[in-house]
PDB file of C-alpha atoms in Angstrom:
ATOM      1  CA  ASP A   2       1.409   2.535   1.912  1.00 55.00           C
ATOM      2  CA  ALA A   3       3.741   1.987  -1.005  1.00 64.00           C
ATOM      3  CA  GLY A   4       3.104   4.408  -3.845  1.00 90.00           C
ATOM      4  CA  ILE A   5       1.666   2.046  -6.436  1.00 94.00           C
ATOM      5  CA  THR A   6      -1.272   2.867  -8.652  1.00 95.00           C
ATOM      6  CA  GLN A   7      -2.942   0.796 -11.312  1.00 97.00           C
ATOM      7  CA  SER A   8      -5.112   2.025 -14.133  1.00 96.00           C
ATOM      8  CA  PRO A   9      -7.785   1.411 -15.041  1.00 97.00           C
ATOM      9  CA  ARG A  10      -9.246  -0.134 -11.897  1.00 96.00           C
ATOM     10  CA  HIS A  11     -12.075  -1.769 -13.788  1.00 97.00           C
ATOM     11  CA  LYS A  12     -12.426  -2.572 -17.456  1.00 97.00           C
ATOM     12  CA  VAL A  13     -14.884  -4.487 -19.595  1.00 97.00           C
ATOM     13  CA  THR A  14     -13.764  -5.315 -23.099  1.00 96.00           C
ATOM     14  CA  GLU A  15     -14.754  -7.567 -25.956  1.00 96.00           C
ATOM     15  CA  THR A  16     -12.990 -10.677 -27.155  1.00 97.00           C
ATOM     16  CA  GLY A  17     -10.303  -9.899 -29.717  1.00 97.00           C
ATOM     17  CA  THR A  18      -9.628  -6.321 -28.662  1.00 96.00           C
ATOM     18  CA  PRO A  19      -6.224  -5.164 -27.382  1.00 96.00           C
ATOM     19  CA  VAL A  20      -6.016  -4.044 -23.759  1.00 97.00           C
ATOM     20  CA  THR A  21      -3.226  -2.275 -21.883  1.00 98.00           C
ATOM     21  CA  LEU A  22      -3.016  -2.081 -18.119  1.00 98.00           C
ATOM     22  CA  ARG A  23      -0.694   0.383 -16.443  1.00 98.00           C
ATOM     23  CA  CYS A  24       1.230   0.151 -13.208  1.00 98.00           C
ATOM     24  CA  HIS A  25       2.880   3.280 -11.853  1.00 97.00           C
ATOM     25  CA  GLN A  26       5.174   3.479  -8.810  1.00 96.00           C
ATOM     26  CA  THR A  27       6.732   6.379  -6.974  1.00 94.00           C
ATOM     27  CA  GLU A  28       9.133   4.265  -4.869  1.00 88.00           C
ATOM     28  CA  ASN A  29      11.951   3.931  -7.442  1.00 89.00           C
ATOM     29  CA  HIS A  30      11.974   0.161  -6.835  1.00 90.00           C
ATOM     30  CA  ARG A  31      13.932  -1.848  -9.367  1.00 90.00           C
ATOM     31  CA  TYR A  32      11.684  -4.912  -9.631  1.00 91.00           C
ATOM     32  CA  MET A  33       8.116  -4.824 -10.905  1.00 94.00           C
ATOM     33  CA  TYR A  34       5.726  -7.724 -11.393  1.00 95.00           C
ATOM     34  CA  TRP A  35       2.397  -8.506 -12.996  1.00 97.00           C
ATOM     35  CA  TYR A  36       0.222 -11.223 -11.467  1.00 96.00           C
ATOM     36  CA  ARG A  37      -3.234 -12.498 -12.184  1.00 97.00           C
ATOM     37  CA  GLN A  38      -5.502 -13.731  -9.402  1.00 95.00           C
ATOM     38  CA  ASP A  39      -8.135 -16.366 -10.070  1.00 93.00           C
ATOM     39  CA  PRO A  40     -10.234 -18.379  -7.596  1.00 87.00           C
ATOM     40  CA  GLY A  41      -8.479 -21.575  -6.618  1.00 84.00           C
ATOM     41  CA  HIS A  42      -5.189 -20.543  -8.195  1.00 87.00           C
ATOM     42  CA  GLY A  43      -3.918 -17.839  -5.908  1.00 89.00           C
ATOM     43  CA  LEU A  44      -1.574 -15.423  -7.627  1.00 92.00           C
ATOM     44  CA  ARG A  45       0.288 -16.482 -10.719  1.00 94.00           C
ATOM     45  CA  LEU A  46       3.178 -14.513 -12.169  1.00 93.00           C
ATOM     46  CA  ILE A  47       2.691 -13.277 -15.726  1.00 96.00           C
ATOM     47  CA  HIS A  48       5.835 -11.218 -16.360  1.00 95.00           C
ATOM     48  CA  TYR A  49       8.326  -9.315 -14.301  1.00 93.00           C
ATOM     49  CA  SER A  50      10.938  -6.639 -14.828  1.00 93.00           C
ATOM     50  CA  TYR A  51      14.302  -6.184 -13.156  1.00 89.00           C
ATOM     51  CA  GLY A  52      15.091  -2.823 -14.704  1.00 90.00           C
ATOM     52  CA  VAL A  53      14.272  -0.472 -17.556  1.00 93.00           C
ATOM     53  CA  LYS A  54      13.851  -2.521 -20.730  1.00 91.00           C
ATOM     54  CA  ASP A  55      14.730  -5.722 -18.811  1.00 93.00           C
ATOM     55  CA  THR A  56      11.809  -8.123 -18.570  1.00 94.00           C
ATOM     56  CA  ASP A  57      11.257 -11.846 -18.283  1.00 92.00           C
ATOM     57  CA  LYS A  58       8.401 -14.315 -18.494  1.00 92.00           C
ATOM     58  CA  GLY A  59       6.582 -15.797 -15.578  1.00 91.00           C
ATOM     59  CA  GLU A  60       4.448 -18.874 -15.162  1.00 89.00           C
ATOM     60  CA  VAL A  61       1.488 -17.771 -17.320  1.00 95.00           C
ATOM     61  CA  SER A  62       2.919 -15.419 -19.938  1.00 95.00           C
ATOM     62  CA  ASP A  63       1.154 -16.727 -23.061  1.00 95.00           C
ATOM     63  CA  GLY A  64      -1.080 -14.050 -24.575  1.00 96.00           C
ATOM     64  CA  TYR A  65       0.576 -11.219 -22.616  1.00 97.00           C
ATOM     65  CA  SER A  66       3.400  -8.806 -23.336  1.00 97.00           C
ATOM     66  CA  VAL A  67       5.008  -6.138 -21.180  1.00 97.00           C
ATOM     67  CA  SER A  68       7.102  -3.041 -21.548  1.00 97.00           C
ATOM     68  CA  ARG A  69       9.096  -0.896 -19.189  1.00 97.00           C
ATOM     69  CA  SER A  70      10.538   2.248 -20.706  1.00 95.00           C
ATOM     70  CA  LYS A  71      10.813   4.127 -17.412  1.00 95.00           C
ATOM     71  CA  THR A  72      11.575   2.964 -13.876  1.00 94.00           C
ATOM     72  CA  GLU A  73       8.185   4.055 -12.645  1.00 96.00           C
ATOM     73  CA  ASP A  74       5.938   2.491 -15.285  1.00 97.00           C
ATOM     74  CA  PHE A  75       5.272  -1.154 -16.182  1.00 97.00           C
ATOM     75  CA  LEU A  76       2.684  -1.861 -18.848  1.00 98.00           C
ATOM     76  CA  LEU A  77       0.853  -5.140 -19.413  1.00 98.00           C
ATOM     77  CA  THR A  78      -0.710  -5.672 -22.838  1.00 98.00           C
ATOM     78  CA  LEU A  79      -3.195  -8.281 -23.925  1.00 97.00           C
ATOM     79  CA  GLU A  80      -2.723  -8.268 -27.683  1.00 93.00           C
ATOM     80  CA  SER A  81      -6.083  -9.906 -28.389  1.00 96.00           C
ATOM     81  CA  ALA A  82      -8.147 -10.419 -25.274  1.00 96.00           C
ATOM     82  CA  THR A  83      -9.859 -13.769 -24.665  1.00 97.00           C
ATOM     83  CA  SER A  84     -12.485 -14.761 -22.102  1.00 96.00           C
ATOM     84  CA  SER A  85      -9.861 -16.851 -20.269  1.00 96.00           C
ATOM     85  CA  GLN A  86      -8.057 -13.609 -19.469  1.00 97.00           C
ATOM     86  CA  THR A  87     -10.959 -12.374 -17.366  1.00 97.00           C
ATOM     87  CA  SER A  88      -9.262 -11.951 -14.012  1.00 97.00           C
ATOM     88  CA  VAL A  89      -8.021  -9.528 -11.389  1.00 96.00           C
ATOM     89  CA  TYR A  90      -4.568  -8.237 -12.254  1.00 97.00           C
ATOM     90  CA  PHE A  91      -2.136  -7.067  -9.603  1.00 96.00           C
ATOM     91  CA  CYS A  92       1.063  -5.163 -10.001  1.00 96.00           C
ATOM     92  CA  ALA A  93       3.773  -5.472  -7.367  1.00 94.00           C
ATOM     93  CA  ILE A  94       7.149  -3.894  -6.742  1.00 93.00           C
ATOM     94  CA  SER A  95      10.193  -4.857  -4.732  1.00 89.00           C
ATOM     95  CA  GLU A  96      13.694  -3.664  -4.024  1.00 82.00           C
ATOM     96  CA  PRO A  97      15.951  -6.599  -3.118  1.00 70.00           C
ATOM     97  CA  GLY A  98      18.437  -4.372  -1.365  1.00 67.00           C
ATOM     98  CA  THR A  99      15.914  -3.483   1.305  1.00 61.00           C
ATOM     99  CA  GLY A 100      13.266  -6.063   2.234  1.00 62.00           C
ATOM    100  CA  VAL A 101      14.220  -9.496   0.992  1.00 68.00           C
ATOM    101  CA  GLY A 102      11.303 -11.062  -0.825  1.00 72.00           C
ATOM    102  CA  GLU A 103       8.959  -8.351   0.331  1.00 83.00           C
ATOM    103  CA  GLN A 104       6.664  -7.258  -2.463  1.00 89.00           C
ATOM    104  CA  TYR A 105       4.291  -4.312  -2.300  1.00 90.00           C
ATOM    105  CA  PHE A 106       1.060  -4.693  -4.197  1.00 92.00           C
ATOM    106  CA  GLY A 107      -1.141  -2.262  -6.031  1.00 94.00           C
ATOM    107  CA  PRO A 108      -4.933  -2.178  -5.590  1.00 93.00           C
ATOM    108  CA  GLY A 109      -5.625  -4.371  -8.620  1.00 95.00           C
ATOM    109  CA  THR A 110      -7.455  -4.081 -11.941  1.00 97.00           C
ATOM    110  CA  ARG A 111     -10.582  -6.113 -12.522  1.00 96.00           C
ATOM    111  CA  LEU A 112     -10.747  -7.066 -16.205  1.00 97.00           C
ATOM    112  CA  THR A 113     -13.775  -8.683 -17.788  1.00 97.00           C
ATOM    113  CA  VAL A 114     -13.569  -9.986 -21.349  1.00 97.00           C
ATOM    114  CA  THR A 115     -16.993 -10.625 -22.883  1.00 95.00           C
TER     115      THR A 115
ATOM    116  CA  ALA B  11      11.132 -25.300  -9.074  1.00 76.00           C
ATOM    117  CA  GLN B  12       9.311 -24.693  -5.860  1.00 82.00           C
ATOM    118  CA  SER B  13       5.623 -25.120  -5.088  1.00 89.00           C
ATOM    119  CA  VAL B  14       3.265 -24.242  -2.260  1.00 93.00           C
ATOM    120  CA  THR B  15       0.204 -26.106  -1.031  1.00 95.00           C
ATOM    121  CA  GLN B  16      -2.391 -24.536   1.215  1.00 96.00           C
ATOM    122  CA  LEU B  17      -4.460 -27.414   2.421  1.00 90.00           C
ATOM    123  CA  ASP B  18      -7.611 -25.536   3.342  1.00 94.00           C
ATOM    124  CA  SER B  19      -9.406 -23.197   0.973  1.00 94.00           C
ATOM    125  CA  GLN B  20     -11.914 -22.028   3.604  1.00 96.00           C
ATOM    126  CA  VAL B  21     -11.540 -21.837   7.373  1.00 98.00           C
ATOM    127  CA  PRO B  22     -14.518 -20.582   9.393  1.00 97.00           C
ATOM    128  CA  VAL B  23     -13.861 -19.932  13.086  1.00 98.00           C
ATOM    129  CA  PHE B  24     -15.660 -18.198  15.901  1.00 97.00           C
ATOM    130  CA  GLU B  25     -14.352 -14.958  17.348  1.00 97.00           C
ATOM    131  CA  GLU B  26     -11.763 -15.408  20.147  1.00 97.00           C
ATOM    132  CA  ALA B  27     -11.090 -19.015  19.091  1.00 98.00           C
ATOM    133  CA  PRO B  28      -7.612 -20.150  17.984  1.00 98.00           C
ATOM    134  CA  VAL B  29      -6.863 -20.770  14.328  1.00 98.00           C
ATOM    135  CA  GLU B  30      -4.213 -22.534  12.265  1.00 97.00           C
ATOM    136  CA  LEU B  31      -3.810 -22.042   8.520  1.00 98.00           C
ATOM    137  CA  ARG B  32      -1.696 -24.738   6.982  1.00 97.00           C
ATOM    138  CA  CYS B  33       1.039 -24.317   4.386  1.00 97.00           C
ATOM    139  CA  ASN B  34       3.408 -26.900   2.952  1.00 96.00           C
ATOM    140  CA  TYR B  35       6.089 -26.229   0.388  1.00 94.00           C
ATOM    141  CA  SER B  36       8.271 -28.216  -1.932  1.00 91.00           C
ATOM    142  CA  SER B  37      11.737 -27.151  -2.997  1.00 85.00           C
ATOM    143  CA  SER B  38      15.069 -28.781  -3.744  1.00 79.00           C
ATOM    144  CA  VAL B  39      16.994 -25.784  -2.405  1.00 81.00           C
ATOM    145  CA  SER B  40      16.799 -23.514   0.607  1.00 80.00           C
ATOM    146  CA  VAL B  41      13.878 -21.125   0.617  1.00 84.00           C
ATOM    147  CA  TYR B  42      12.480 -18.053   2.242  1.00 89.00           C
ATOM    148  CA  LEU B  43       8.856 -18.265   3.395  1.00 92.00           C
ATOM    149  CA  PHE B  44       6.158 -15.623   3.619  1.00 93.00           C
ATOM    150  CA  TRP B  45       2.567 -15.098   4.630  1.00 96.00           C
ATOM    151  CA  TYR B  46       0.618 -12.374   2.894  1.00 96.00           C
ATOM    152  CA  VAL B  47      -2.897 -11.182   3.772  1.00 96.00           C
ATOM    153  CA  GLN B  48      -5.509  -9.758   1.423  1.00 95.00           C
ATOM    154  CA  TYR B  49      -8.468  -7.826   2.790  1.00 94.00           C
ATOM    155  CA  PRO B  50     -11.554  -7.483   0.563  1.00 89.00           C
ATOM    156  CA  ASN B  51     -11.002  -5.412  -2.569  1.00 85.00           C
ATOM    157  CA  GLN B  52      -7.378  -4.713  -1.726  1.00 88.00           C
ATOM    158  CA  GLY B  53      -3.944  -5.877  -2.804  1.00 89.00           C
ATOM    159  CA  LEU B  54      -1.808  -8.239  -0.737  1.00 92.00           C
ATOM    160  CA  GLN B  55       0.167  -7.086   2.298  1.00 92.00           C
ATOM    161  CA  LEU B  56       3.097  -8.859   3.904  1.00 92.00           C
ATOM    162  CA  LEU B  57       2.105 -10.374   7.254  1.00 95.00           C
ATOM    163  CA  LEU B  58       5.354 -12.076   8.269  1.00 93.00           C
ATOM    164  CA  LYS B  59       8.407 -13.756   6.815  1.00 91.00           C
ATOM    165  CA  TYR B  60      11.054 -16.330   7.607  1.00 90.00           C
ATOM    166  CA  LEU B  61      14.497 -15.725   6.158  1.00 85.00           C
ATOM    167  CA  SER B  62      16.841 -17.380   8.661  1.00 82.00           C
ATOM    168  CA  GLY B  63      17.497 -17.695  12.363  1.00 85.00           C
ATOM    169  CA  SER B  64      14.671 -18.393  14.776  1.00 85.00           C
ATOM    170  CA  THR B  65      12.105 -20.726  13.240  1.00 88.00           C
ATOM    171  CA  LEU B  66       9.262 -18.924  14.990  1.00 91.00           C
ATOM    172  CA  VAL B  67       8.329 -15.569  13.491  1.00 91.00           C
ATOM    173  CA  GLU B  68       5.657 -13.165  14.681  1.00 89.00           C
ATOM    174  CA  SER B  69       3.599 -10.349  13.234  1.00 91.00           C
ATOM    175  CA  ILE B  70       2.581  -7.155  14.973  1.00 84.00           C
ATOM    176  CA  ASN B  71      -1.082  -8.197  15.127  1.00 88.00           C
ATOM    177  CA  GLY B  72      -0.676 -11.470  17.003  1.00 94.00           C
ATOM    178  CA  PHE B  73      -0.099 -13.984  14.213  1.00 96.00           C
ATOM    179  CA  GLU B  74       2.866 -16.324  14.318  1.00 96.00           C
ATOM    180  CA  ALA B  75       4.304 -18.947  11.981  1.00 97.00           C
ATOM    181  CA  GLU B  76       6.813 -21.680  12.566  1.00 94.00           C
ATOM    182  CA  PHE B  77       9.236 -22.938   9.959  1.00 93.00           C
ATOM    183  CA  ASN B  78       9.540 -26.724  10.155  1.00 92.00           C
ATOM    184  CA  LYS B  79      12.212 -27.908   7.752  1.00 89.00           C
ATOM    185  CA  SER B  80      11.691 -31.617   8.326  1.00 90.00           C
ATOM    186  CA  GLN B  81       7.980 -31.346   7.566  1.00 91.00           C
ATOM    187  CA  THR B  82       8.473 -28.627   4.928  1.00 92.00           C
ATOM    188  CA  SER B  83       5.731 -26.596   6.572  1.00 95.00           C
ATOM    189  CA  PHE B  84       5.138 -22.985   7.552  1.00 96.00           C
ATOM    190  CA  HIS B  85       1.767 -22.985   9.322  1.00 97.00           C
ATOM    191  CA  LEU B  86       0.194 -19.721  10.454  1.00 97.00           C
ATOM    192  CA  ARG B  87      -1.426 -19.531  13.894  1.00 97.00           C
ATOM    193  CA  LYS B  88      -3.237 -17.072  16.093  1.00 97.00           C
ATOM    194  CA  PRO B  89      -4.393 -17.931  19.610  1.00 97.00           C
ATOM    195  CA  SER B  90      -7.478 -15.699  19.541  1.00 97.00           C
ATOM    196  CA  VAL B  91      -8.958 -14.252  16.347  1.00 97.00           C
ATOM    197  CA  HIS B  92     -10.994 -11.098  15.852  1.00 96.00           C
ATOM    198  CA  ILE B  93     -13.674 -10.223  13.334  1.00 96.00           C
ATOM    199  CA  SER B  94     -11.137  -7.921  11.686  1.00 95.00           C
ATOM    200  CA  ASP B  95      -8.905 -10.906  10.864  1.00 96.00           C
ATOM    201  CA  THR B  96     -11.409 -11.996   8.223  1.00 97.00           C
ATOM    202  CA  ALA B  97      -9.379 -12.013   5.012  1.00 97.00           C
ATOM    203  CA  GLU B  98      -7.668 -14.287   2.522  1.00 96.00           C
ATOM    204  CA  TYR B  99      -4.225 -15.502   3.515  1.00 97.00           C
ATOM    205  CA  PHE B 100      -1.546 -16.563   1.067  1.00 96.00           C
ATOM    206  CA  CYS B 101       1.575 -18.544   1.772  1.00 96.00           C
ATOM    207  CA  ALA B 102       4.517 -17.861  -0.561  1.00 93.00           C
ATOM    208  CA  VAL B 103       8.005 -19.233  -1.122  1.00 91.00           C
ATOM    209  CA  GLY B 104      11.065 -17.633  -2.660  1.00 86.00           C
ATOM    210  CA  LEU B 105      14.527 -18.956  -3.332  1.00 77.00           C
ATOM    211  CA  SER B 106      16.980 -18.328  -0.516  1.00 68.00           C
ATOM    212  CA  GLY B 107      19.527 -15.723  -1.443  1.00 60.00           C
ATOM    213  CA  SER B 108      17.392 -13.827  -3.909  1.00 58.00           C
ATOM    214  CA  ALA B 109      13.639 -14.210  -3.567  1.00 54.00           C
ATOM    215  CA  ARG B 110      13.248 -12.049  -6.634  1.00 76.00           C
ATOM    216  CA  GLN B 111      10.331 -14.253  -7.590  1.00 82.00           C
ATOM    217  CA  LEU B 112       7.739 -15.638  -5.239  1.00 88.00           C
ATOM    218  CA  THR B 113       5.508 -18.652  -5.769  1.00 90.00           C
ATOM    219  CA  PHE B 114       2.144 -18.272  -4.061  1.00 92.00           C
ATOM    220  CA  GLY B 115      -0.244 -20.856  -2.731  1.00 94.00           C
ATOM    221  CA  SER B 116      -3.881 -20.877  -3.737  1.00 94.00           C
ATOM    222  CA  GLY B 117      -4.977 -19.027  -0.615  1.00 95.00           C
ATOM    223  CA  THR B 118      -7.077 -19.721   2.492  1.00 97.00           C
ATOM    224  CA  GLN B 119     -10.174 -17.668   3.199  1.00 96.00           C
ATOM    225  CA  LEU B 120     -10.401 -17.098   6.943  1.00 97.00           C
ATOM    226  CA  THR B 121     -13.862 -16.077   8.078  1.00 97.00           C
ATOM    227  CA  VAL B 122     -14.279 -15.082  11.708  1.00 97.00           C
ATOM    228  CA  LEU B 123     -17.832 -15.518  12.930  1.00 97.00           C
ATOM    229  CA  PRO B 124     -19.388 -13.523  15.784  1.00 95.00           C
TER     230      PRO B 124
END
């Protein structure tokens, strides 16, 4: 299994509070991604990173920010959580030089915003 | 931009029966195609992929998918399913030549009944 961990694995928070999710990899892969998974929508890309301090928006980036100060860590921040951000969040990594298009996923973080 | 449609959200099938999970994509440029599988409470894992060459690709556990360019489809098949194949299956598309980003379908829940 690819060395990807996500923390926390479960979190319940209140509307309006800031939340930060962490993705940590030990594979030294260049690309890292944050997705959210919701019933009926599959996985939707929030943000991705193609190197330290290099990030870009995905399909559903509103209300989210990211940071990558080290190769191994990719943080997702909800500045002011809303109930619509209740979801399961997955981090993924890839290294285009090896498996084309192949992404390795973390175990997910289940976030509930009350 | 590319998009992916998985026509069936739920597919129940009896053990040892054949199954087909349908996937259609839309793109104005050449694409790579993928099937990922998600077992309960886990992240996604790559099942198989089409990059180029033979239009029929196989996985190590008996699944196969055929790329049909004229019908813009990449259906997943297995001639005889097992209880352990119960999972959610996601079709994904990435741009040929890079595939740094993948667009996922909404998923098909395959339930194998005894």
